[in-house]
Coordinates of C-alpha atoms in Angstrom, one line a residue:
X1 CA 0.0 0.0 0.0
X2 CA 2.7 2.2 0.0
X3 CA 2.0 3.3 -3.9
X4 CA -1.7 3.3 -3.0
X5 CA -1.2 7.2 -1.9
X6 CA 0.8 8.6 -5.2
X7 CA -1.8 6.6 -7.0
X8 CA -5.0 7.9 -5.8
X9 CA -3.6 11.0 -6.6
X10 CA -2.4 10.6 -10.0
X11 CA -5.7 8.9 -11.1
X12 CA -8.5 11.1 -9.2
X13 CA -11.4 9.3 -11.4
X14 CA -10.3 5.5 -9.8
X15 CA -11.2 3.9 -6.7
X16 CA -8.4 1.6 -5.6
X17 CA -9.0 -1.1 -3.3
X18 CA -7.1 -2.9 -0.8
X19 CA -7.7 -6.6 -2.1
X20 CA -5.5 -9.2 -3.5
X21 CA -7.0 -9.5 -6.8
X22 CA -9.7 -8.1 -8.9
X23 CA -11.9 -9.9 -11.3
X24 CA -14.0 -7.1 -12.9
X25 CA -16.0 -8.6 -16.7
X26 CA -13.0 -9.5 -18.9
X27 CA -10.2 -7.7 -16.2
X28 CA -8.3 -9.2 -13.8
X29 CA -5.8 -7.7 -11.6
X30 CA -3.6 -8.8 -8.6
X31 CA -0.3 -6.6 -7.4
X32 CA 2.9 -8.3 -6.0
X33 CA 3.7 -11.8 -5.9
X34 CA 1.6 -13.7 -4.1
X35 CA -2.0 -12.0 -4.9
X36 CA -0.6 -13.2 -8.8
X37 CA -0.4 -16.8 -7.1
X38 CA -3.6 -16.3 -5.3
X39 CA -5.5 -15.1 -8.6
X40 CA -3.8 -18.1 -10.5
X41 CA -5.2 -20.2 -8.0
X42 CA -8.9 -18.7 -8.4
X43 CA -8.8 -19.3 -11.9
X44 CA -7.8 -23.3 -11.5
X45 CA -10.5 -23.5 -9.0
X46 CA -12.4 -21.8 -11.7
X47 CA -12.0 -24.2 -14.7
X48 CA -10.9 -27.2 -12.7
X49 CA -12.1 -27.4 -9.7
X50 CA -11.5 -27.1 -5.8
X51 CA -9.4 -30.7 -5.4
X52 CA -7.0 -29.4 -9.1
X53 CA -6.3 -25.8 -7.3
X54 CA -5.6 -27.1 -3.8
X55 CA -3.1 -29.7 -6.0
X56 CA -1.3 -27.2 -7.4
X57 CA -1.3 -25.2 -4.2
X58 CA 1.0 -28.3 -2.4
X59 CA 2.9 -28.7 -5.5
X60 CA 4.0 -24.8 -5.4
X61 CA 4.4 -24.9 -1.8
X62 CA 1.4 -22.5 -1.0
X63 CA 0.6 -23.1 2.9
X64 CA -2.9 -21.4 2.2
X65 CA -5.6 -20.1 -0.3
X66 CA -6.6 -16.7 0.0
X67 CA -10.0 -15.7 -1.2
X68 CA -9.7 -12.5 -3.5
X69 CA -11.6 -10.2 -1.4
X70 CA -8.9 -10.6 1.4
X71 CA -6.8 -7.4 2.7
X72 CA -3.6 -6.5 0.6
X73 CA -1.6 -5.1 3.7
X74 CA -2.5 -5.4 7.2
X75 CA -3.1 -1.8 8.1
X76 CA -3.1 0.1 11.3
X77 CA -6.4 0.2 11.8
X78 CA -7.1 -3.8 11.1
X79 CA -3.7 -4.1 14.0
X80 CA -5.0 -2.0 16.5
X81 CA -8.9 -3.6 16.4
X82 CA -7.7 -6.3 18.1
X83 CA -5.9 -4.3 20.7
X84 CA -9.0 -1.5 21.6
X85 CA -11.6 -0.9 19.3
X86 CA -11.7 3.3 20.2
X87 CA -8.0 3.3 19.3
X88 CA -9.0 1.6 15.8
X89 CA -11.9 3.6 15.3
X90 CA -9.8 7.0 15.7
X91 CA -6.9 5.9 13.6
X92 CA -9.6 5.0 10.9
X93 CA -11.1 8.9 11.5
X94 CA -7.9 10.2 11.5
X95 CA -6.8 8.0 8.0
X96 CA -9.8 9.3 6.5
X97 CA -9.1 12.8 7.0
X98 CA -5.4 13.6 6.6
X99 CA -5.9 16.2 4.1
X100 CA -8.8 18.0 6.7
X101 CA -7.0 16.7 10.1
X102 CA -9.2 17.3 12.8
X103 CA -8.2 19.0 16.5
X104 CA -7.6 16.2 19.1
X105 CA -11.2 17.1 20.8
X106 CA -13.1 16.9 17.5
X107 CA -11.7 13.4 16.8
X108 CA -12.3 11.8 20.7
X109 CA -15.5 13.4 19.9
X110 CA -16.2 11.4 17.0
X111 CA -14.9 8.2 18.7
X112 CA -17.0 8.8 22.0
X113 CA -14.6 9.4 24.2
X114 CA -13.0 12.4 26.5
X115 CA -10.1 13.9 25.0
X116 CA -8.1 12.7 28.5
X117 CA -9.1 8.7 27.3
X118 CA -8.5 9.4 23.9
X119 CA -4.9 10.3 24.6
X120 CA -3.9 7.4 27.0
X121 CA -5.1 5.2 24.6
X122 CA -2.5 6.9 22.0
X123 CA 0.2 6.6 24.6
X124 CA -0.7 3.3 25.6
X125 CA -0.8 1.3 22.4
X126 CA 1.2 3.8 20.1
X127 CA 3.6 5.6 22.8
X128 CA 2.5 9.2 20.8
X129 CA -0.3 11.7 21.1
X130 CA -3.0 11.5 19.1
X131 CA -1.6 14.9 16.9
X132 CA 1.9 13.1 17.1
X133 CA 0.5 10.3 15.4
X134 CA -1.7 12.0 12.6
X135 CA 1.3 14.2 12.1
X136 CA 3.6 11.4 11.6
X137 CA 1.0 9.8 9.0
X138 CA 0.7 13.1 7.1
X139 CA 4.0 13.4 6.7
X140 CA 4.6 9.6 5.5
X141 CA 2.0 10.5 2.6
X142 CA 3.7 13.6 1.7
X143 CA 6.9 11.8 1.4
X144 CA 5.2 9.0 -0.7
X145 CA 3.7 11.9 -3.0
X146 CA 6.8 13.4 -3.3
X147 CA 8.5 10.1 -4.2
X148 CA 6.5 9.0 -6.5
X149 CA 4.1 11.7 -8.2
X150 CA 5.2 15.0 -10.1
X151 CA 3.2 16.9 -7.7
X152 CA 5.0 20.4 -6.3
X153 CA 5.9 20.4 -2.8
X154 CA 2.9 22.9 -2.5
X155 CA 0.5 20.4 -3.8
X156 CA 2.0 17.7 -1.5
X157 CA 1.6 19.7 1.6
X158 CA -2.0 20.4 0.7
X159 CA -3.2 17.2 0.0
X160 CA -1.2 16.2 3.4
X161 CA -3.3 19.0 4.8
X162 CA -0.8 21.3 6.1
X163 CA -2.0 24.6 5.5
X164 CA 1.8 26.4 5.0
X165 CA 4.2 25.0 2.9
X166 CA 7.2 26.7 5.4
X167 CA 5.6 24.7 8.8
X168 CA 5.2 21.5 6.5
X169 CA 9.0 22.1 5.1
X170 CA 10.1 22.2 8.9
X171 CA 8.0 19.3 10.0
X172 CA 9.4 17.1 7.3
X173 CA 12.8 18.1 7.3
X174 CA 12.8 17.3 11.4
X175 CA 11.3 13.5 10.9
X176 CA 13.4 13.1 7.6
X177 CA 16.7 15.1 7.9
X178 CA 16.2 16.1 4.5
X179 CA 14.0 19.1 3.1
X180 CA 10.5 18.4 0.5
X181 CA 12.2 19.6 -2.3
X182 CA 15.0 17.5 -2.2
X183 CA 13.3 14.7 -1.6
X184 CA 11.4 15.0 -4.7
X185 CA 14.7 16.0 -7.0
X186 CA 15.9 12.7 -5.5
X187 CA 16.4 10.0 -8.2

């Protein structure tokens, strides 16, 4: 998933989606080596049946059929529901709003809980504040976007939702040691 962010923003008019394969009409799709392996799979289970794919499976030393509809990547939020279910619901708020991050409040709001709870959970399971941790995320997407799109560092910050390109040039060059637009000059 880490191309998923310079994607989405390349190609506004798709909707990625986080499983292994795709079988869409006459398209199929899978990304990396083993959702190729699962979708080959799928498509001897397909044609040959159930007892053929689970064969061929053993014979290519596959522990384990995955269904295509299964997760990619484990994300945060699927690693942190088993842990506290608040904590999961407020990284999944926060994930879904890095380009509008909301004040610390708003999002224990949202989740139902007191501002207080909202940050001992943070410290508990992540060892950050809740603004730590959204920081940290916005700045991981920026660095994608500036990795891997043509997007100026103005954009980037933007779509990361900082609001001043000199605060998110500071921010990034303290948690990367080296400034935005380097970073995208990089080869």
């Amino acid at each position: 998933m880490a191309l998923a962010a310079g994607f989405e923003e390349t190609f506004l008019k798709l909707d990625p989606v986080c499983t292994i394969y795709e079988e869409e009409a006459n398209f199929l799709s899978s990304a990396g080596g083993a959702a190729t392996l699962d979708l080959f799979l799928a498509l001897i289970r397909q044609t040959a049946g159930t007892a053929i794919s689970n064969r061929v499976a053993d014979d290519l030393l596959c522990a384990s059929v995955r269904p295509g509809d299964s997760r990619q990547t484990m994300t945060d939020r699927c690693r942190l529901q088993h842990r506290n279910e608040k904590l999961s619901r407020a990284v999944a708020v926060i994930q879904d709003s890095l380009e509008d991050p909301l004040p610390t409040s708003m999002l224990a709001q949202k989740v139902g809980i007191s501002t207080r709870q909202l940050e001992r959970l943070f410290g508990r399971y992540l060892g950050c504040t809740p603004k730590t941790y959204m920081t940290n995320l916005r700045l991981d997407r920026a660095r994608v976007l500036l990795q891997q799109t043509h997007m100026s560092v103005i954009d980037v910050a933007v779509a990361c939702g900082f609001s001043s390109a000199g605060h998110f040039s500071k921010l990034y060059r303290r948690q990367f040691g080296i400034s935005p637009h380097i970073e995208q000059s990089a080869p």
